[in-house]
Every structure is written in structure tokens, then in C-alpha cells.
Short mmCIF file of C-alpha atoms in Angstrom, two decimals:
data_model
loop_
_atom_site.label_atom_id
_atom_site.label_comp_id
_atom_site.label_asym_id
_atom_site.label_seq_id
_atom_site.Cartn_x
_atom_site.Cartn_y
_atom_site.Cartn_z
CA MET J 1 42.09 33.46 -29.98
CA ASN J 2 39.65 34.49 -32.28
CA VAL J 3 39.00 30.58 -33.20
CA SER J 4 36.09 29.57 -35.86
CA THR J 5 33.06 27.77 -34.34
CA ASP J 6 32.01 25.85 -37.38
CA ALA J 7 32.21 22.59 -35.64
CA SER J 8 29.22 21.41 -33.44
CA PRO J 9 29.23 22.49 -29.72
CA PRO J 10 29.81 19.42 -27.12
CA GLY J 11 27.24 17.94 -24.83
CA GLN J 12 24.03 18.50 -26.33
CA TRP J 13 21.05 18.47 -23.73
CA THR J 14 17.56 16.97 -24.88
CA ALA J 15 14.30 18.99 -24.10
CA ASP J 16 13.62 16.75 -20.82
CA GLU J 17 17.04 17.36 -19.50
CA LEU J 18 16.72 21.04 -20.18
CA MET J 19 13.67 21.17 -17.92
CA HIS J 20 14.67 18.52 -15.15
CA GLY J 21 18.48 18.26 -15.54
CA LYS J 22 20.72 15.29 -16.13
CA ALA J 23 20.06 12.08 -14.25
CA GLY J 24 22.27 12.13 -11.40
CA GLU J 25 23.24 15.68 -11.51
CA GLU J 26 21.85 18.93 -9.51
CA PHE J 27 23.13 22.28 -10.12
CA SER J 28 22.44 25.90 -9.51
CA THR J 29 23.87 29.10 -10.02
CA LEU J 30 26.57 29.80 -6.89
CA ALA J 31 28.71 27.65 -4.83
CA SER J 32 28.63 29.24 -1.45
CA PRO J 33 26.21 30.15 1.39
CA THR J 34 23.98 33.32 0.89
CA PRO J 35 24.27 35.72 3.51
CA ASN J 36 21.84 34.27 5.50
CA GLY J 37 23.18 31.06 5.65
CA SER J 38 21.18 29.21 3.05
CA ALA J 39 23.19 27.00 0.81
CA THR J 40 23.39 27.42 -2.95
CA THR J 41 25.53 25.54 -5.37
CA SER J 42 27.63 25.71 -8.42
CA GLY J 43 26.81 26.29 -12.15
CA SER J 44 28.97 23.15 -12.60
CA PRO J 45 27.09 19.92 -12.42
CA LYS J 46 27.81 18.10 -9.26
CA LYS J 47 27.49 14.30 -9.09
CA SER J 48 25.30 12.83 -6.58
CA GLY J 49 23.85 9.77 -5.59
CA ARG J 50 21.11 11.16 -3.39
CA PHE J 51 19.35 13.72 -5.42
CA SER J 52 18.59 14.38 -9.02
CA MET J 53 16.52 17.26 -10.56
CA ARG J 54 15.02 14.54 -12.71
CA SER J 55 13.17 12.67 -9.96
CA MET J 56 11.15 16.11 -8.91
CA LYS J 57 9.23 15.65 -12.08
CA THR J 58 6.61 13.69 -10.75
CA SER J 59 7.00 15.50 -7.27
CA GLY J 60 5.06 18.41 -7.93
CA LYS J 61 5.84 22.04 -9.42
CA LYS J 62 9.08 23.10 -8.71
CA ASN J 63 9.87 26.33 -6.69
CA THR J 64 12.50 27.56 -8.70
CA ASP J 65 15.05 30.19 -7.11
CA PRO J 66 15.31 33.25 -9.01
CA LEU J 67 19.13 32.70 -9.36
CA ASP J 68 18.33 29.41 -11.07
CA TRP J 69 15.64 30.86 -13.68
CA GLY J 70 16.74 30.30 -17.20
CA MET J 71 19.36 28.03 -16.07
CA PRO J 72 19.91 24.26 -17.83
CA GLY J 73 17.68 22.25 -15.68
CA HIS J 74 15.03 24.64 -14.62
CA LEU J 75 13.14 25.71 -17.79
CA THR J 76 9.91 25.64 -18.67
CA GLN J 77 8.29 23.87 -21.77
CA GLU J 78 7.92 27.33 -23.23
CA GLU J 79 11.39 28.24 -22.67
CA VAL J 80 13.06 25.00 -24.08
CA ASP J 81 10.80 25.75 -27.44
CA VAL J 82 12.85 29.18 -27.51
CA PHE J 83 16.13 27.42 -26.59
CA MET J 84 15.60 24.74 -29.43
CA LYS J 85 14.59 27.27 -31.72
CA PHE J 86 17.42 29.51 -31.19
CA ARG J 87 19.92 26.71 -31.14
CA ASP J 88 18.74 25.64 -34.82
CA GLU J 89 19.15 29.27 -36.02
CA VAL J 90 22.52 29.53 -34.55
CA GLU J 91 23.51 26.32 -36.61
CA LYS J 92 21.58 27.37 -39.58
CA ARG J 93 23.38 31.03 -39.86
CA GLY J 94 26.84 29.92 -38.71
CA GLY J 95 29.87 32.11 -39.47
CA GLU J 96 30.19 35.34 -37.42
CA PHE J 97 26.41 35.00 -36.22
CA LYS J 98 27.51 31.78 -34.42
CA ASN J 99 31.11 32.93 -33.34
CA THR J 100 29.48 35.96 -31.48
CA VAL J 101 27.25 33.44 -29.52
CA TYR J 102 30.17 31.25 -28.91
CA SER J 103 32.59 34.25 -27.98
CA PHE J 104 34.25 32.11 -25.29
CA SER J 105 34.62 29.07 -27.81
CA LEU J 106 32.69 26.01 -27.86
CA ILE J 107 34.19 24.70 -24.93
CA GLU J 108 31.87 26.36 -22.76
CA GLY J 109 28.94 23.92 -23.97
CA GLU J 110 25.46 24.71 -25.51
CA ALA J 111 23.29 24.61 -22.86
CA TYR J 112 25.10 27.15 -20.67
CA CYS J 113 26.36 29.42 -23.73
CA LEU J 114 22.92 29.67 -25.40
CA GLY J 115 21.10 29.84 -21.99
CA ARG J 116 23.26 33.06 -21.24
CA TRP J 117 21.81 34.87 -24.41
CA LEU J 118 18.38 34.10 -23.67
CA ARG J 119 18.25 34.90 -20.08
CA ALA J 120 19.60 38.22 -21.18
CA ARG J 121 16.32 38.92 -23.16
CA LYS J 122 14.17 36.99 -20.84
CA PHE J 123 13.73 34.02 -23.43
CA VAL J 124 12.01 36.30 -25.95
CA TYR J 125 13.20 34.96 -29.30
CA ASP J 126 13.38 38.25 -31.48
CA ASP J 127 14.92 40.06 -28.86
CA VAL J 128 17.52 37.51 -28.63
CA ILE J 129 18.41 37.40 -32.25
CA ALA J 130 18.43 41.18 -32.54
CA MET J 131 20.71 41.23 -29.87
CA VAL J 132 23.22 38.75 -31.38
CA GLU J 133 23.16 40.54 -34.39
CA GLU J 134 23.91 43.82 -32.81
CA ALA J 135 26.87 42.14 -31.00
CA THR J 136 28.15 40.87 -34.19
CA GLU J 137 28.08 44.10 -35.47
CA VAL J 138 29.53 45.85 -32.31
CA ARG J 139 32.56 43.48 -32.36
CA ALA J 140 33.23 43.37 -36.05
CA ASP J 141 35.91 46.02 -36.20
CA ALA J 142 37.65 44.53 -33.36
CA ARG J 143 37.48 41.03 -34.81
CA LYS J 144 39.50 42.47 -38.11
CA HIS J 145 42.34 43.09 -35.63
CA ASP J 146 41.99 39.55 -33.62
CA PHE J 147 40.76 41.74 -30.78
CA TYR J 148 44.05 43.15 -30.12
CA PRO J 149 46.20 40.65 -29.08
CA ASP J 150 49.00 42.88 -28.18
CA PRO J 151 47.78 45.19 -25.18
CA VAL J 152 50.26 47.81 -25.65
CA SER J 153 49.43 48.46 -29.19
CA ALA J 154 45.88 48.72 -28.20
CA LEU J 155 46.27 51.08 -25.21
CA GLY J 156 49.14 53.02 -26.85
CA CYS J 157 51.05 52.46 -23.34
CA GLY J 158 51.94 49.79 -21.20
CA PRO J 159 49.25 48.19 -19.20
CA SER J 160 51.08 48.76 -16.12
CA LEU J 161 50.33 52.63 -16.38
CA PHE J 162 46.81 51.99 -17.15
CA MET J 163 46.50 49.47 -13.90
CA HIS J 164 47.97 52.37 -11.95
CA CYS J 165 45.22 54.91 -12.97
CA TYR J 166 42.46 52.35 -12.68
CA PRO J 167 43.38 49.35 -10.74
CA GLN J 168 41.43 46.11 -12.10
CA LEU J 169 42.73 42.25 -11.70
CA TYR J 170 42.02 38.77 -11.30
CA PRO J 171 43.52 37.55 -8.32
CA GLY J 172 42.22 33.65 -8.20
CA LYS J 173 39.03 31.75 -8.44
CA ALA J 174 36.14 31.63 -6.58
CA LYS J 175 34.75 28.34 -4.73
CA ASN J 176 32.71 27.72 -7.64
CA GLY J 177 35.39 28.15 -10.27
CA CYS J 178 34.58 31.54 -11.65
CA PRO J 179 37.52 33.98 -11.87
CA ILE J 180 37.49 36.65 -9.18
CA PHE J 181 37.58 40.20 -10.66
CA ILE J 182 38.50 43.46 -8.43
CA SER J 183 37.97 46.71 -9.88
CA LYS J 184 38.80 49.81 -7.76
CA PRO J 185 36.69 52.66 -9.36
CA GLY J 186 37.39 54.61 -6.08
CA VAL J 187 40.83 55.21 -7.13
CA LEU J 188 40.30 55.82 -10.57
CA ASN J 189 42.88 58.82 -11.88
CA THR J 190 41.03 60.34 -15.05
CA ASP J 191 43.57 62.94 -15.11
CA ALA J 192 46.26 60.58 -15.26
CA MET J 193 44.33 58.37 -17.72
CA GLU J 194 43.95 61.08 -19.94
CA CYS J 195 47.67 61.72 -20.28
CA ILE J 196 48.52 58.17 -21.17
CA THR J 197 45.46 57.10 -23.31
CA SER J 198 42.39 58.03 -25.12
CA LEU J 199 38.78 56.33 -25.04
CA ASP J 200 39.25 54.31 -28.07
CA GLY J 201 42.65 53.09 -26.55
CA ILE J 202 40.54 52.09 -23.72
CA LEU J 203 37.84 50.24 -25.95
CA LYS J 204 40.66 48.18 -27.56
CA PHE J 205 42.19 47.03 -24.51
CA HIS J 206 38.85 46.00 -22.99
CA TRP J 207 38.31 43.92 -26.12
CA HIS J 208 42.10 42.21 -25.40
CA VAL J 209 41.06 41.56 -21.83
CA MET J 210 37.71 39.66 -22.57
CA MET J 211 39.00 37.89 -25.61
CA HIS J 212 42.75 37.13 -24.45
CA ASP J 213 42.74 37.47 -20.88
CA TYR J 214 39.24 36.58 -19.13
CA LYS J 215 38.61 33.96 -22.00
CA LYS J 216 41.90 32.26 -21.49
CA ARG J 217 41.24 32.42 -17.92
CA LEU J 218 37.93 30.27 -18.64
CA MET J 219 39.37 28.08 -20.96
CA ASP J 220 42.13 27.05 -18.93
CA HIS J 221 39.90 26.32 -15.76
CA LYS J 222 37.38 24.31 -18.09
CA LYS J 223 40.38 22.12 -19.57
CA ALA J 224 41.48 21.20 -15.98
CA HIS J 225 38.12 20.75 -14.72
CA PRO J 226 35.71 19.70 -17.38
CA ASP J 227 32.50 19.71 -15.10
CA PHE J 228 32.85 23.61 -14.88
CA CYS J 229 30.13 25.43 -16.77
CA ASN J 230 29.67 28.58 -15.12
CA PHE J 231 31.48 31.20 -17.58
CA GLN J 232 30.72 33.90 -15.09
CA THR J 233 32.85 36.28 -12.91
CA VAL J 234 32.47 36.78 -8.87
CA THR J 235 33.17 40.83 -9.12
CA VAL J 236 34.52 43.24 -6.24
CA ILE J 237 33.83 46.62 -6.87
CA ASP J 238 35.79 48.50 -4.52
CA LEU J 239 34.42 52.29 -3.98
CA GLU J 240 37.00 53.34 -1.16
CA HIS J 241 38.05 56.84 -1.67
CA LEU J 242 35.12 57.52 -3.96
CA SER J 243 33.83 61.02 -3.83
CA THR J 244 31.36 62.94 -5.94
CA SER J 245 33.83 65.06 -7.62
CA GLN J 246 35.43 61.83 -9.15
CA LEU J 247 32.01 61.24 -11.00
CA SER J 248 33.18 63.26 -13.78
CA LYS J 249 32.04 63.17 -17.48
CA ARG J 250 35.31 61.66 -18.38
CA ALA J 251 35.41 58.93 -15.39
CA LEU J 252 31.91 57.78 -16.40
CA SER J 253 32.74 57.71 -20.07
CA ILE J 254 35.83 55.04 -19.33
CA VAL J 255 33.31 53.13 -17.17
CA LYS J 256 30.66 53.06 -19.85
CA THR J 257 33.16 52.11 -22.72
CA GLN J 258 33.82 49.03 -20.84
CA THR J 259 30.17 47.94 -19.68
CA ALA J 260 28.82 48.89 -23.14
CA ILE J 261 30.61 45.82 -24.40
CA ASP J 262 30.16 43.61 -22.09
CA SER J 263 26.30 44.32 -21.84
CA VAL J 264 25.68 43.55 -25.42
CA CYS J 265 28.59 41.16 -26.38
CA PHE J 266 28.97 39.01 -23.12
CA PRO J 267 25.78 38.75 -21.91
CA GLU J 268 25.13 37.21 -18.43
CA ILE J 269 28.86 37.01 -17.12
CA MET J 270 28.05 38.27 -13.47
CA ASN J 271 28.02 35.57 -11.23
CA LYS J 272 28.19 37.69 -8.03
CA THR J 273 28.97 41.12 -7.42
CA LEU J 274 30.03 42.69 -4.09
CA VAL J 275 29.99 46.56 -3.91
CA ILE J 276 32.31 47.43 -1.05
CA ASN J 277 33.43 50.40 1.01
CA ALA J 278 30.52 52.55 -0.71
CA PRO J 279 30.29 55.74 0.70
CA ARG J 280 26.96 57.09 2.46
CA PHE J 281 26.02 59.15 -0.90
CA PHE J 282 26.12 55.94 -3.27
CA SER J 283 24.27 53.71 -0.67
CA MET J 284 21.39 56.01 -0.86
CA THR J 285 21.31 55.93 -4.16
CA TRP J 286 21.78 52.07 -4.58
CA SER J 287 18.89 51.94 -2.52
CA ILE J 288 16.80 53.71 -5.21
CA ILE J 289 18.42 52.11 -8.16
CA LYS J 290 17.90 48.48 -6.67
CA GLY J 291 14.10 49.09 -7.09
CA TRP J 292 14.17 49.65 -10.75
CA ILE J 293 16.21 46.04 -11.32
CA ASP J 294 14.69 42.94 -11.83
CA PRO J 295 14.82 40.78 -8.48
CA ARG J 296 17.29 38.20 -10.16
CA THR J 297 19.80 40.91 -11.19
CA ALA J 298 19.42 42.49 -7.77
CA SER J 299 19.72 39.55 -6.03
CA LYS J 300 23.20 39.20 -7.55
CA ILE J 301 24.38 42.41 -6.30
CA GLU J 302 25.64 42.81 -2.61
CA LEU J 303 26.41 46.40 -0.81
CA ILE J 304 28.46 45.94 1.93
CA SER J 305 30.30 49.01 3.73
CA SER J 306 31.59 47.06 7.00
CA ARG J 307 34.96 45.91 6.13
CA LYS J 308 34.23 42.80 8.70
CA SER J 309 31.46 41.91 6.84
CA TRP J 310 32.61 42.10 3.38
CA GLU J 311 35.67 40.07 4.16
CA ALA J 312 33.43 37.46 5.81
CA ARG J 313 31.34 37.37 2.61
CA LEU J 314 34.17 37.24 0.22
CA LYS J 315 35.37 34.21 2.31
CA ASP J 316 31.78 32.53 1.89
CA LEU J 317 32.35 32.73 -2.05
CA CYS J 318 36.42 32.01 -2.12
CA ASP J 319 39.18 30.29 -0.44
CA GLU J 320 41.36 32.59 1.42
CA ASP J 321 44.31 31.60 -0.60
CA GLU J 322 42.58 33.04 -3.75
CA ILE J 323 41.76 36.56 -1.72
CA PRO J 324 44.53 39.14 -1.74
CA SER J 325 45.58 39.81 1.75
CA ASP J 326 44.46 43.44 1.36
CA TYR J 327 41.08 42.07 0.94
CA GLY J 328 41.59 39.63 4.24
CA GLY J 329 42.93 36.65 2.55
CA LYS J 330 46.16 35.03 2.34
CA GLY J 331 46.97 35.83 -1.27
CA PRO J 332 49.39 38.48 -2.30
CA PRO J 333 48.38 41.89 -2.19
CA THR J 334 46.73 43.64 -5.16
CA THR J 335 49.66 45.80 -5.74
CA ASN J 336 52.14 42.95 -5.80
CA ALA J 337 49.55 40.88 -8.33
CA LEU J 338 49.48 44.04 -10.64
CA GLU J 339 52.98 44.46 -10.74
CA LYS J 340 53.78 40.53 -11.34
CA GLU J 341 51.16 40.58 -13.91
CA TYR J 342 51.59 43.58 -15.84
CA SER J 343 55.15 44.97 -15.40
CA PRO J 344 57.08 44.80 -18.57
CA GLU J 345 59.58 42.32 -19.26
CA GLY J 346 63.18 43.00 -17.30
CA VAL J 347 61.71 45.81 -15.37
CA MET J 348 62.45 45.56 -11.33
CA GLN J 349 60.33 48.27 -10.22
CA GLU J 350 58.06 51.07 -11.56
CA HIS J 351 57.02 54.53 -10.27
CA PHE J 352 54.42 56.76 -11.58
CA GLN J 353 53.42 60.00 -10.89
CA LEU J 354 50.72 62.81 -12.29
CA VAL J 355 52.47 66.07 -11.92
CA HIS J 356 50.35 69.15 -12.43
CA VAL J 357 52.39 71.96 -13.49
CA GLY J 358 51.22 75.55 -13.04
CA SER J 359 53.91 77.88 -13.58
CA SER J 360 56.44 74.96 -12.40
CA GLY J 361 56.55 71.35 -10.66
CA HIS J 362 58.52 68.56 -10.01
CA TYR J 363 58.68 65.18 -9.10
CA ASN J 364 61.33 63.32 -6.87
CA VAL J 365 62.36 59.41 -7.44
CA GLU J 366 65.10 57.37 -6.59
CA VAL J 367 67.02 54.99 -8.25
CA PRO J 368 68.22 52.23 -6.39
CA ALA J 369 71.76 50.79 -5.91
CA GLY J 370 71.87 48.15 -8.83
CA GLY J 371 69.36 49.53 -11.05
CA GLU J 372 69.16 52.07 -13.61
CA MET J 373 66.16 54.13 -14.94
CA GLU J 374 64.27 55.07 -17.77
CA VAL J 375 61.80 58.11 -17.59
CA THR J 376 59.16 58.74 -19.86
CA LEU J 377 56.94 61.54 -20.07
CA TRP J 378 53.36 61.52 -20.93
CA SER J 379 50.71 64.25 -21.78
CA ARG J 380 48.37 65.85 -24.01
CA SER J 381 48.82 69.52 -22.87
CA VAL J 382 49.26 71.83 -25.59
CA ASN J 383 51.16 74.21 -23.46
CA GLU J 384 55.25 73.82 -23.88
CA VAL J 385 57.05 72.78 -20.69
CA ILE J 386 60.86 72.51 -20.39
CA VAL J 387 61.83 69.57 -18.68
CA SER J 388 65.27 68.52 -16.61
CA ILE J 389 66.29 65.81 -14.39
CA VAL J 390 68.94 66.83 -11.90
CA ASP J 391 70.32 65.33 -8.52
CA GLN J 392 67.96 66.22 -5.80
CA ASN J 393 70.95 67.47 -3.33
CA ILE J 394 73.22 68.59 -6.06
CA LYS J 395 71.46 70.90 -8.25
CA SER J 396 74.43 71.20 -10.44
CA LYS J 397 74.35 67.58 -11.21
CA VAL J 398 72.25 67.44 -14.49
CA TYR J 399 71.06 64.17 -15.85
CA VAL J 400 69.11 65.14 -18.40
CA GLY J 401 69.35 68.98 -19.73
CA GLY J 402 66.31 71.38 -20.84
CA VAL J 403 64.34 69.54 -23.34
CA SER J 404 61.21 71.02 -24.74
CA PHE J 405 57.74 69.01 -24.66
CA THR J 406 54.39 69.70 -25.89
CA HIS J 407 51.46 67.59 -27.03
CA THR J 408 51.32 67.72 -31.06
CA GLY J 409 48.19 65.84 -31.58
CA GLY J 410 44.62 66.53 -31.11
CA THR J 411 42.64 67.19 -27.97
CA SER J 412 39.43 64.90 -28.24
CA ASP J 413 38.99 62.14 -26.20
CA ASN J 414 39.78 59.65 -29.13
CA ASP J 415 43.13 61.26 -29.94
CA LYS J 416 46.44 59.52 -28.85
CA PRO J 417 48.57 61.66 -26.08
CA THR J 418 51.98 62.61 -26.42
CA SER J 419 55.07 60.82 -24.95
CA LEU J 420 58.59 61.18 -24.89
CA LEU J 421 61.53 59.14 -23.51
CA LEU J 422 63.59 61.85 -21.58
CA THR J 423 66.68 59.45 -20.60
CA LYS J 424 68.42 58.87 -23.81
CA GLU J 425 70.81 56.85 -21.54
CA ARG J 426 69.72 55.06 -18.27
CA ILE J 427 70.62 56.68 -15.27
CA ALA J 428 72.57 54.33 -12.89
CA GLY J 429 71.95 54.14 -9.21
CA PRO J 430 72.15 54.46 -6.42
CA ALA J 431 70.96 58.26 -7.19
CA LYS J 432 67.87 60.94 -6.18
CA LEU J 433 66.45 62.17 -8.95
CA LYS J 434 64.19 65.13 -9.21
CA VAL J 435 62.35 65.84 -12.66
CA LYS J 436 61.65 69.39 -13.07
CA PHE J 437 59.38 71.09 -15.01
CA GLU J 438 59.41 75.06 -16.20
CA SER J 439 56.27 76.23 -18.01
CA LYS J 440 56.39 78.43 -21.35
CA ALA J 441 52.73 79.45 -20.88
CA GLY J 442 53.54 82.45 -18.96
CA ARG J 443 53.68 83.06 -15.22
CA PHE J 444 50.29 83.15 -14.33
CA ALA J 445 48.95 80.42 -16.95
CA SER J 446 48.81 76.84 -15.83
CA ALA J 447 50.75 74.39 -18.43
CA GLY J 448 48.70 71.32 -17.53
CA ASN J 449 48.89 67.79 -16.27
CA TYR J 450 51.85 65.54 -17.25
CA PHE J 451 52.44 61.97 -16.26
CA VAL J 452 56.04 60.73 -15.31
CA SER J 453 56.57 56.83 -15.84
CA CYS J 454 59.92 55.51 -14.11
CA ALA J 455 61.15 52.02 -15.23
CA VAL J 456 64.06 50.45 -13.28
CA PHE J 457 66.15 48.10 -14.98
CA GLU J 458 68.81 46.08 -13.07
CA LYS J 459 72.33 47.56 -14.08
CA LYS J 460 74.04 45.58 -16.92
#
């Protein structure tokens, strides 16, 4: 997906078109009613025989909606001058500077792509150039690795494990063609995440998502719908189950690792964000934060705690078939969608459990009839434990004898955890298993956290 952009971008706009729009087309930023019922339209041009932005040239000064500011067809003369200067500089420098700007490829279109970078720095030319230079440097190492096309190599574990700890998915498309992105930081399990990957792994995986997953979704939709120009995302941030205790330094580091890349390398990709199921403490904080944000950005973010209200708002933005059933739509529930998207090939089911081991601990899991199971252990605890797998009801029936396990690597956030496949041979079902842990750290010492991953395959 790391394609050179030495060619010229398609569909160059004239200065007049950047200010007044293309003849016979109207466009804005959103494709659904706002909460008060007023209509807005898509970032994709819409053919119209009744209205043209061009016809407004002689009808007096335009009243530009904050969401239309900086969009093609709504620029001032001063903004057009900066746009043209930036366009010339991008073409003159070419190479990685241009590749950084057109990170989603030339298919996005010049006016919309350059516009994203310009809006991000308020059309201040020197600031825009500095931002692109910084982004080029930030992505340089990832580019050497083609932005990590293999997600397993990037994370150091299967993506299904990561998604269990921090569910994030693209279930469909909004009415304006933008991908729908649902993130569930309210159930982010940092203790489990620490067992399976590192901050460096999370960083690499995010590069993979943006440059091999999200980018492909945009390009596929653009090819199917050539008028689609809005390379942005309709995002749902679900804060259900969020507590103040979850806002740990590590949790914030995980979120910061992802957003740091987006803010510099993928500017202006937020089309609309719904923050739902927010606890009271977050709602009070947001009312303060909102006052610090510029009106245009703040108008893109809606905080909705009532399920009835956010379901209705989601249906304003997205067709019901594109919304997961657990979010009020008719699409597959998010758990099913995640399993379909990320389960390894050949795996029928996956079961995950974080086990905190004091002096001992256990996890019960069933192998269905017709299936056979692999069990893998993950941790970064330096305390030794003895692990065995026995039958839940017949304790004398041992599937895996006492196996010594301890983390052998470093303990910093960027050091990889240790994993061990416990089942040298798969355990055939039906069977009720108990994965047992016995600590060697001493009677009154805590061994630490251990993540158990169970994959069920069809019995051969």
C-alpha cells in the first residue's frame, strides 16, 4: 500500500472553483440532519440542477457554516493564495514530502487532500509546511517497514487478542460514505494488554490499521463511488463502564500512542464524533474542555449519555444496516463483527481470560464436541509459576503436566512480553478444562497477571 505519488493528482480545481464551487455542484461536510433538524450535506459533490455555489458569487457575501470553513468551494481569496502556494511546494518537493501529504494516495483528490492539511494549521503556510516536515519524519521508520502489512508481526500477538482487550472496529459506512469507527475505551483492559504486547507493538499496529486497513476502505469506496471525496471518519467513542480507576498512566499512554500519529500524520480525518454512555465525571470535564476547543472542532463532537438519544443520532448519520445491533441497528453485533474480522484462519472460537495469580489461580474453559483446543499463555511477570491443565471434574485426568513459566525479557513499556504454547498437542472435545497456576514466589507474594488465550479448531 506504500505507493509513490510522483504522478499528478486528478481533478485540479481552479481558484474560482476553490472559492465558489464547481458549476452544478453543491457540497458541505456532513450528510445527515444535525440534532436540531437542519440539513447538511456530504463532502462528496452532489449534482443539482437547482443550485450552484457558483451562482452565489453575485448574491452578496456568503455566510459560511463553521463546518464548511476551509472546504473546497468555500475558500477566501487569501486562503486560495495559500492553497496554490502549498500545491506548488508539494509538487516541487515531491518524494516523501508529497507521499506524506497524499498518504491515502492521489485518489483522494488534490482539493480535498491539500485542504485537510491547510485546515489543520488554519491556512498558515509556514505552519503547514512545518507540519508536513514533522509528519514525514514521524512516519519515516514505519515507511521503511511498509507500515507493517502483517498485523501479527506488528503487535507480537494476534489482533484478536488486542481487540479483546481494547475493542475497535469499522462496522460499516455512514450515509456520507465515511467509514464508521467504533472504539470502546470504557472496557480497555490495560492489565491484559500489558501481558500480550508493548507500546511499541501498539504503535506499529496503529500504522498497520491506518495505512493498510483504513486506507483500503477509503480507496475501495472511492473506486465504487467516484464522487466520494470525504476521506474522514464518523466515530463513536463508547465510554460505558469507564471509571476513574481505569484512567491510569498506561491507559492514557495507549490512547496517546494512537492519537499522536493521527494528529500529525492524518490531519482533519474526523467528520463527526459521538461520545456515548459518558459517566457523570466525564460529562463535567467535557463541559470545561469544550470551551478550550475552537468552535469548528467542538461542533463535530457530540456528547450523548441517553441511549435513546444516541441511537437516534446514529440513525441520523448512518443507515440501520450499517449500525451494529448492539448499537440499535440491524447489522451484526460488534462481538460477531470483531470475530469475523480478526479471528485467525481455521479458528472456530476463541476464549480469553486474564488471571491474577496470588499464591494460585485458575481459569475454566470448555472444548466443544467436534473441536480441539490450543492454549497459549502470555505475561511479563518475572515471578515463576507452574501451570497445568486438568479436567474440571476428574482432577486425576491431566492434559498438560506442570510447566514452568516466567517472563524472560525486560520490563519496560516497550519490551515484548513472553508467550508459551502450553498444548503441544491439541486437546479434543468435548472436555471441561481447568488451567491451574501455582506460584513459586512464596505463600504471601503475588505472582502477577497472566493472559490465557484458547483457540478452538475443527477436529481433524
